[in-house]
């Protein structure tokens, strides 16, 4: 082998003292520069609030997202979400020659103008009326529930309405399933050109009043909306209680504080119509507790049906809204009872009624908790309106019992579920 080991010339002395090793300082690697955060969208002034006697709430999508009431002449910007509370018609003048009217319980988002200078509005739910300020050829991009398009107001006197309305489906869990949505475009006056962005052809459709264009789930053939322009488009369709309560709530919600605080105070008002409007308004502002609490308050008996209907409507708005209702019920009655109440609230399909749902509702007529009796009675009257009884949820057990027997007989006769296979 050509390998010759190299030996030390003298023995290596053994180590007798400990050796202290000083580690070399470690310099942490320089982190890579973080990618710059996307710039927030530019805030564009879009218009002003023009209504003087309506309650319009606003929240910025780019800020704290806290609802505040917008007074007359308040500026509306391109990052704003607007909510016209139940019982009001709120008006906004866009700085593009267009006037918007948001009808009771309507939420929209204002969209900045595109490269062509055309403003946009997204209707999350509710009803909006749009009219130009008298000059022809004003334009608006509009959308709701995945339906998008563009309107050209051919005549200066054109009046258009856009409605986005979720449909409640009995038996379908609203926390996991999106509700089908009615999306309708009405031309009440004048003439427009409509371009459907979801149509690949991009064809402009001329439409003359009176006309209705269904963009989502069509209404039933015999419904009023299918036959003519809806009542809400041509007149004030508020009920008497809303008309009485609206001026009170409007006066008490003025100021700079969060509108939810004022409404929570009004939820305890001595006038039932004021309480109902306040708790319904809170529901649209994502506050369901007051509405749930009303179902166990005997002093709110006149409002029970409207309260159950409002909670069912909240469940249809979105899965997130439905989950808020469910959590509010669970907070008031605990997880088990809260879940049972929620299950009754969103109803039963025909098959579910036959397979035990109807029996659940009848049994709940004699439940120890008032909310169970209120919700079950509401549903049973919807299912079988011909079953006449003088049942009242807030009477004692002895008074309720003879009336419950009638519902039990209706259940036995098969009157509370679809007949046949």
mmCIF file of C-alpha atoms in Angstrom, residues 79-361:
data_model
loop_
_atom_site.group_PDB
_atom_site.id
_atom_site.type_symbol
_atom_site.label_atom_id
_atom_site.label_comp_id
_atom_site.label_asym_id
_atom_site.label_seq_id
_atom_site.Cartn_x
_atom_site.Cartn_y
_atom_site.Cartn_z
ATOM 1 C CA UNK A 79 -67.360 50.322 0.990
ATOM 2 C CA UNK A 80 -70.715 50.751 2.729
ATOM 3 C CA UNK A 81 -73.314 48.151 3.570
ATOM 4 C CA UNK A 82 -76.766 49.678 4.022
ATOM 5 C CA UNK A 83 -79.790 48.262 5.831
ATOM 6 C CA UNK A 84 -83.250 49.776 5.738
ATOM 7 C CA UNK A 85 -84.990 48.507 8.859
ATOM 8 C CA UNK A 86 -88.458 46.908 8.803
ATOM 9 C CA UNK A 87 -91.262 49.429 8.542
ATOM 10 C CA UNK A 88 -89.375 52.082 6.554
ATOM 11 C CA UNK A 89 -88.571 53.261 3.043
ATOM 12 C CA UNK A 90 -85.067 54.697 2.964
ATOM 13 C CA UNK A 91 -83.846 56.891 0.115
ATOM 14 C CA UNK A 92 -80.330 57.406 -1.236
ATOM 15 C CA UNK A 93 -79.313 59.683 -4.098
ATOM 16 C CA UNK A 94 -76.327 58.332 -6.010
ATOM 17 C CA UNK A 95 -74.020 60.896 -7.583
ATOM 18 C CA UNK A 96 -74.650 59.273 -10.950
ATOM 19 C CA UNK A 97 -78.148 60.548 -11.665
ATOM 20 C CA UNK A 98 -79.916 57.683 -9.880
ATOM 21 C CA UNK A 99 -82.216 57.526 -6.855
ATOM 22 C CA UNK A 100 -82.489 54.375 -4.736
ATOM 23 C CA UNK A 101 -85.352 53.486 -2.410
ATOM 24 C CA UNK A 102 -84.701 50.592 -0.018
ATOM 25 C CA UNK A 103 -87.903 49.069 1.246
ATOM 26 C CA UNK A 104 -88.550 47.449 4.616
ATOM 27 C CA UNK A 105 -85.854 44.939 5.669
ATOM 28 C CA UNK A 106 -83.495 45.407 2.727
ATOM 29 C CA UNK A 107 -79.710 45.098 2.836
ATOM 30 C CA UNK A 108 -77.478 46.281 -0.023
ATOM 31 C CA UNK A 109 -73.796 46.888 -0.697
ATOM 32 C CA UNK A 110 -72.630 49.892 -2.705
ATOM 33 C CA UNK A 111 -70.104 49.042 -5.435
ATOM 34 C CA UNK A 112 -67.664 51.634 -6.875
ATOM 35 C CA UNK A 113 -67.955 52.584 -10.532
ATOM 36 C CA UNK A 114 -66.219 50.350 -13.052
ATOM 37 C CA UNK A 115 -63.763 51.490 -15.732
ATOM 38 C CA UNK A 116 -66.690 52.905 -17.685
ATOM 39 C CA UNK A 117 -67.909 54.956 -14.740
ATOM 40 C CA UNK A 118 -71.014 52.834 -14.105
ATOM 41 C CA UNK A 119 -71.864 52.430 -10.389
ATOM 42 C CA UNK A 120 -73.122 49.189 -8.887
ATOM 43 C CA UNK A 121 -75.399 47.881 -6.140
ATOM 44 C CA UNK A 122 -75.568 44.352 -4.735
ATOM 45 C CA UNK A 123 -78.881 43.465 -3.090
ATOM 46 C CA UNK A 124 -78.163 40.873 -0.394
ATOM 47 C CA UNK A 125 -81.853 40.555 0.350
ATOM 48 C CA UNK A 126 -84.963 42.688 0.146
ATOM 49 C CA UNK A 127 -86.497 45.134 -2.318
ATOM 50 C CA UNK A 128 -85.016 48.177 -4.012
ATOM 51 C CA UNK A 129 -86.641 50.688 -6.343
ATOM 52 C CA UNK A 130 -84.396 52.614 -8.744
ATOM 53 C CA UNK A 131 -85.251 55.671 -10.827
ATOM 54 C CA UNK A 132 -83.115 58.191 -12.755
ATOM 55 C CA UNK A 133 -83.347 61.871 -11.899
ATOM 56 C CA UNK A 134 -85.241 62.662 -15.088
ATOM 57 C CA UNK A 135 -82.497 62.255 -17.677
ATOM 58 C CA UNK A 136 -82.370 59.264 -20.033
ATOM 59 C CA UNK A 137 -79.541 56.740 -20.450
ATOM 60 C CA UNK A 138 -78.448 56.541 -16.810
ATOM 61 C CA UNK A 139 -76.807 53.165 -16.113
ATOM 62 C CA UNK A 140 -76.491 50.855 -13.132
ATOM 63 C CA UNK A 141 -74.822 47.508 -12.528
ATOM 64 C CA UNK A 142 -76.990 45.415 -10.236
ATOM 65 C CA UNK A 143 -76.720 42.011 -8.643
ATOM 66 C CA UNK A 144 -78.079 39.649 -6.052
ATOM 67 C CA UNK A 145 -77.767 35.915 -5.300
ATOM 68 C CA UNK A 146 -75.257 35.267 -8.125
ATOM 69 C CA UNK A 147 -77.488 37.076 -10.629
ATOM 70 C CA UNK A 148 -75.784 40.100 -12.166
ATOM 71 C CA UNK A 149 -76.583 42.467 -14.950
ATOM 72 C CA UNK A 150 -76.733 46.030 -16.160
ATOM 73 C CA UNK A 151 -79.655 48.391 -16.595
ATOM 74 C CA UNK A 152 -79.770 51.273 -19.040
ATOM 75 C CA UNK A 153 -82.686 53.581 -18.227
ATOM 76 C CA UNK A 154 -83.742 54.350 -21.776
ATOM 77 C CA UNK A 155 -86.260 56.971 -20.700
ATOM 78 C CA UNK A 156 -85.836 59.572 -17.983
ATOM 79 C CA UNK A 157 -89.077 58.543 -16.266
ATOM 80 C CA UNK A 158 -88.225 54.840 -15.982
ATOM 81 C CA UNK A 159 -88.850 53.101 -12.649
ATOM 82 C CA UNK A 160 -87.334 49.696 -11.915
ATOM 83 C CA UNK A 161 -87.543 47.420 -8.887
ATOM 84 C CA UNK A 162 -85.186 44.591 -7.957
ATOM 85 C CA UNK A 163 -86.146 41.945 -5.400
ATOM 86 C CA UNK A 164 -84.019 39.228 -3.785
ATOM 87 C CA UNK A 165 -86.127 36.988 -1.557
ATOM 88 C CA UNK A 166 -84.929 33.715 0.038
ATOM 89 C CA UNK A 167 -87.627 31.038 0.247
ATOM 90 C CA UNK A 168 -88.189 29.084 3.437
ATOM 91 C CA UNK A 169 -88.153 25.330 2.829
ATOM 92 C CA UNK A 170 -89.820 23.244 5.523
ATOM 93 C CA UNK A 171 -87.670 20.401 6.759
ATOM 94 C CA UNK A 172 -84.406 21.646 5.283
ATOM 95 C CA UNK A 173 -81.722 22.454 7.858
ATOM 96 C CA UNK A 174 -80.935 26.129 7.124
ATOM 97 C CA UNK A 175 -77.569 25.983 8.894
ATOM 98 C CA UNK A 176 -76.191 23.623 6.241
ATOM 99 C CA UNK A 177 -78.245 24.360 3.128
ATOM 100 C CA UNK A 178 -78.723 27.555 1.162
ATOM 101 C CA UNK A 179 -82.339 28.498 0.615
ATOM 102 C CA UNK A 180 -83.579 28.873 -2.978
ATOM 103 C CA UNK A 181 -83.880 32.531 -3.885
ATOM 104 C CA UNK A 182 -86.439 34.506 -5.880
ATOM 105 C CA UNK A 183 -84.705 37.219 -7.920
ATOM 106 C CA UNK A 184 -87.100 39.446 -9.852
ATOM 107 C CA UNK A 185 -86.642 42.534 -11.978
ATOM 108 C CA UNK A 186 -89.751 44.705 -12.384
ATOM 109 C CA UNK A 187 -90.182 47.577 -14.813
ATOM 110 C CA UNK A 188 -92.957 49.704 -13.359
ATOM 111 C CA UNK A 189 -92.680 52.709 -15.656
ATOM 112 C CA UNK A 190 -90.913 53.737 -18.847
ATOM 113 C CA UNK A 191 -88.448 51.526 -20.690
ATOM 114 C CA UNK A 192 -85.048 49.991 -19.985
ATOM 115 C CA UNK A 193 -82.417 47.810 -21.599
ATOM 116 C CA UNK A 194 -81.284 44.830 -19.558
ATOM 117 C CA UNK A 195 -78.012 42.966 -20.039
ATOM 118 C CA UNK A 196 -77.634 39.709 -18.130
ATOM 119 C CA UNK A 197 -73.952 39.260 -17.196
ATOM 120 C CA UNK A 198 -74.554 35.552 -16.590
ATOM 121 C CA UNK A 199 -75.610 35.163 -20.228
ATOM 122 C CA UNK A 200 -72.548 34.583 -22.408
ATOM 123 C CA UNK A 201 -74.171 36.323 -25.387
ATOM 124 C CA UNK A 202 -74.214 39.719 -23.636
ATOM 125 C CA UNK A 203 -77.440 40.505 -25.453
ATOM 126 C CA UNK A 204 -79.299 43.693 -24.520
ATOM 127 C CA UNK A 205 -82.999 43.070 -23.899
ATOM 128 C CA UNK A 206 -85.396 46.021 -24.250
ATOM 129 C CA UNK A 207 -88.197 45.900 -21.662
ATOM 130 C CA UNK A 208 -91.225 48.196 -21.517
ATOM 131 C CA UNK A 209 -93.451 48.721 -18.491
ATOM 132 C CA UNK A 210 -95.316 47.012 -16.982
ATOM 133 C CA UNK A 211 -93.104 43.944 -17.008
ATOM 134 C CA UNK A 212 -91.524 41.351 -14.739
ATOM 135 C CA UNK A 213 -88.359 39.399 -15.527
ATOM 136 C CA UNK A 214 -87.679 36.336 -13.359
ATOM 137 C CA UNK A 215 -83.950 35.823 -12.767
ATOM 138 C CA UNK A 216 -84.132 33.196 -10.014
ATOM 139 C CA UNK A 217 -86.757 30.778 -8.768
ATOM 140 C CA UNK A 218 -90.023 31.735 -10.533
ATOM 141 C CA UNK A 219 -93.105 32.399 -8.390
ATOM 142 C CA UNK A 220 -96.058 30.043 -8.436
ATOM 143 C CA UNK A 221 -98.303 30.520 -11.455
ATOM 144 C CA UNK A 222 -101.266 31.679 -9.362
ATOM 145 C CA UNK A 223 -99.297 34.019 -7.075
ATOM 146 C CA UNK A 224 -99.978 37.778 -7.271
ATOM 147 C CA UNK A 225 -96.393 38.469 -8.354
ATOM 148 C CA UNK A 226 -96.850 36.301 -11.434
ATOM 149 C CA UNK A 227 -99.987 38.162 -12.531
ATOM 150 C CA UNK A 228 -99.172 41.849 -12.014
ATOM 151 C CA UNK A 229 -96.837 44.338 -10.375
ATOM 152 C CA UNK A 230 -96.589 43.631 -6.629
ATOM 153 C CA UNK A 231 -98.434 45.770 -4.127
ATOM 154 C CA UNK A 232 -95.235 46.945 -2.412
ATOM 155 C CA UNK A 233 -94.101 48.557 -5.652
ATOM 156 C CA UNK A 234 -97.199 50.661 -6.146
ATOM 157 C CA UNK A 235 -98.361 51.512 -2.600
ATOM 158 C CA UNK A 236 -97.526 51.470 1.102
ATOM 159 C CA UNK A 237 -97.996 47.824 2.125
ATOM 160 C CA UNK A 238 -97.027 48.199 5.791
ATOM 161 C CA UNK A 239 -99.448 46.826 8.352
ATOM 162 C CA UNK A 240 -101.121 49.017 10.980
ATOM 163 C CA UNK A 241 -98.699 48.077 13.762
ATOM 164 C CA UNK A 242 -95.670 48.991 11.658
ATOM 165 C CA UNK A 243 -97.195 52.358 10.773
ATOM 166 C CA UNK A 244 -97.870 53.088 14.453
ATOM 167 C CA UNK A 245 -94.456 51.997 15.698
ATOM 168 C CA UNK A 246 -92.254 53.427 12.935
ATOM 169 C CA UNK A 247 -92.308 57.104 14.078
ATOM 170 C CA UNK A 248 -91.474 56.098 17.669
ATOM 171 C CA UNK A 249 -88.509 53.922 16.710
ATOM 172 C CA UNK A 250 -87.305 56.568 14.256
ATOM 173 C CA UNK A 251 -87.277 59.253 16.949
ATOM 174 C CA UNK A 252 -85.579 57.064 19.571
ATOM 175 C CA UNK A 253 -82.737 55.834 17.335
ATOM 176 C CA UNK A 254 -81.338 59.228 16.393
ATOM 177 C CA UNK A 255 -77.797 60.080 17.460
ATOM 178 C CA UNK A 256 -74.266 58.751 17.105
ATOM 179 C CA UNK A 257 -74.375 55.674 19.340
ATOM 180 C CA UNK A 258 -74.666 52.158 17.959
ATOM 181 C CA UNK A 259 -78.225 51.643 16.815
ATOM 182 C CA UNK A 260 -78.422 48.231 18.499
ATOM 183 C CA UNK A 261 -78.214 49.879 21.944
ATOM 184 C CA UNK A 262 -81.231 52.071 21.258
ATOM 185 C CA UNK A 263 -83.210 49.161 19.842
ATOM 186 C CA UNK A 264 -82.444 46.966 22.866
ATOM 187 C CA UNK A 265 -83.952 49.652 25.087
ATOM 188 C CA UNK A 266 -87.031 49.825 22.850
ATOM 189 C CA UNK A 267 -87.359 46.033 23.060
ATOM 190 C CA UNK A 268 -88.667 46.632 26.600
ATOM 191 C CA UNK A 269 -91.080 49.439 25.667
ATOM 192 C CA UNK A 270 -94.563 49.221 27.157
ATOM 193 C CA UNK A 271 -96.146 49.420 23.675
ATOM 194 C CA UNK A 272 -96.250 46.000 22.037
ATOM 195 C CA UNK A 273 -96.026 47.352 18.490
ATOM 196 C CA UNK A 274 -92.850 49.269 19.398
ATOM 197 C CA UNK A 275 -91.334 46.206 21.053
ATOM 198 C CA UNK A 276 -92.072 44.060 18.004
ATOM 199 C CA UNK A 277 -90.537 46.510 15.534
ATOM 200 C CA UNK A 278 -87.465 46.882 17.754
ATOM 201 C CA UNK A 279 -86.820 43.155 18.160
ATOM 202 C CA UNK A 280 -87.445 42.484 14.458
ATOM 203 C CA UNK A 281 -84.963 45.240 13.610
ATOM 204 C CA UNK A 282 -82.397 43.731 15.973
ATOM 205 C CA UNK A 283 -82.738 40.408 14.179
ATOM 206 C CA UNK A 284 -81.667 42.006 10.889
ATOM 207 C CA UNK A 285 -78.739 43.546 12.744
ATOM 208 C CA UNK A 286 -77.625 40.009 13.739
ATOM 209 C CA UNK A 287 -79.042 40.250 17.282
ATOM 210 C CA UNK A 288 -81.555 37.414 17.853
ATOM 211 C CA UNK A 289 -81.679 37.234 21.656
ATOM 212 C CA UNK A 290 -84.542 39.693 22.128
ATOM 213 C CA UNK A 291 -86.686 37.919 19.548
ATOM 214 C CA UNK A 292 -86.087 34.525 21.171
ATOM 215 C CA UNK A 293 -86.790 35.921 24.647
ATOM 216 C CA UNK A 294 -90.130 37.322 23.445
ATOM 217 C CA UNK A 295 -91.416 33.789 22.806
ATOM 218 C CA UNK A 296 -91.318 33.056 26.543
ATOM 219 C CA UNK A 297 -92.820 36.418 27.551
ATOM 220 C CA UNK A 298 -96.581 36.288 28.111
ATOM 221 C CA UNK A 299 -96.692 40.055 27.782
ATOM 222 C CA UNK A 300 -95.667 39.605 24.145
ATOM 223 C CA UNK A 301 -98.480 37.188 23.247
ATOM 224 C CA UNK A 302 -99.806 39.465 20.492
ATOM 225 C CA UNK A 303 -96.377 39.356 18.860
ATOM 226 C CA UNK A 304 -95.708 35.612 19.035
ATOM 227 C CA UNK A 305 -96.770 34.747 15.495
ATOM 228 C CA UNK A 306 -94.827 37.662 14.055
ATOM 229 C CA UNK A 307 -91.838 36.682 16.174
ATOM 230 C CA UNK A 308 -91.819 33.064 14.983
ATOM 231 C CA UNK A 309 -92.231 34.242 11.395
ATOM 232 C CA UNK A 310 -89.300 36.640 11.809
ATOM 233 C CA UNK A 311 -87.063 33.880 13.188
ATOM 234 C CA UNK A 312 -88.000 31.627 10.276
ATOM 235 C CA UNK A 313 -87.172 34.476 7.914
ATOM 236 C CA UNK A 314 -83.789 34.934 9.612
ATOM 237 C CA UNK A 315 -83.070 31.239 9.098
ATOM 238 C CA UNK A 316 -83.674 31.610 5.355
ATOM 239 C CA UNK A 317 -81.325 34.580 4.893
ATOM 240 C CA UNK A 318 -78.125 32.535 5.127
ATOM 241 C CA UNK A 319 -76.612 29.591 7.002
ATOM 242 C CA UNK A 320 -74.724 32.067 9.194
ATOM 243 C CA UNK A 321 -77.962 33.827 10.113
ATOM 244 C CA UNK A 322 -79.646 30.489 10.833
ATOM 245 C CA UNK A 323 -76.765 29.514 13.102
ATOM 246 C CA UNK A 324 -77.206 32.745 15.070
ATOM 247 C CA UNK A 325 -80.856 31.826 15.645
ATOM 248 C CA UNK A 326 -79.891 28.320 16.767
ATOM 249 C CA UNK A 327 -77.248 29.611 19.179
ATOM 250 C CA UNK A 328 -79.707 32.147 20.624
ATOM 251 C CA UNK A 329 -82.233 29.367 21.300
ATOM 252 C CA UNK A 330 -79.531 27.226 22.904
ATOM 253 C CA UNK A 331 -78.373 30.162 25.036
ATOM 254 C CA UNK A 332 -81.898 30.596 26.389
ATOM 255 C CA UNK A 333 -82.832 26.944 26.913
ATOM 256 C CA UNK A 334 -79.586 24.967 26.867
ATOM 257 C CA UNK A 335 -78.101 22.847 24.069
ATOM 258 C CA UNK A 336 -80.678 20.025 24.103
ATOM 259 C CA UNK A 337 -83.874 22.036 24.351
ATOM 260 C CA UNK A 338 -82.444 24.779 22.143
ATOM 261 C CA UNK A 339 -81.744 22.258 19.368
ATOM 262 C CA UNK A 340 -85.260 20.808 19.721
ATOM 263 C CA UNK A 341 -86.788 24.278 19.436
ATOM 264 C CA UNK A 342 -84.681 25.038 16.379
ATOM 265 C CA UNK A 343 -85.754 21.771 14.754
ATOM 266 C CA UNK A 344 -89.419 22.678 15.201
ATOM 267 C CA UNK A 345 -88.785 26.238 14.063
ATOM 268 C CA UNK A 346 -87.662 25.381 10.539
ATOM 269 C CA UNK A 347 -90.532 22.973 10.101
ATOM 270 C CA UNK A 348 -91.093 19.528 8.651
ATOM 271 C CA UNK A 349 -91.518 18.347 5.088
ATOM 272 C CA UNK A 350 -94.490 16.178 4.160
ATOM 273 C CA UNK A 351 -92.481 12.998 4.539
ATOM 274 C CA UNK A 352 -91.050 14.174 7.853
ATOM 275 C CA UNK A 353 -94.559 14.920 9.151
ATOM 276 C CA UNK A 354 -95.669 11.386 8.287
ATOM 277 C CA UNK A 355 -92.613 9.811 9.885
ATOM 278 C CA UNK A 356 -93.002 11.485 13.270
ATOM 279 C CA UNK A 357 -92.786 15.251 12.798
ATOM 280 C CA UNK A 358 -96.523 15.810 13.266
ATOM 281 C CA UNK A 359 -96.469 13.776 16.490
ATOM 282 C CA UNK A 360 -93.565 15.901 17.790
ATOM 283 C CA UNK A 361 -95.559 19.088 17.188
#
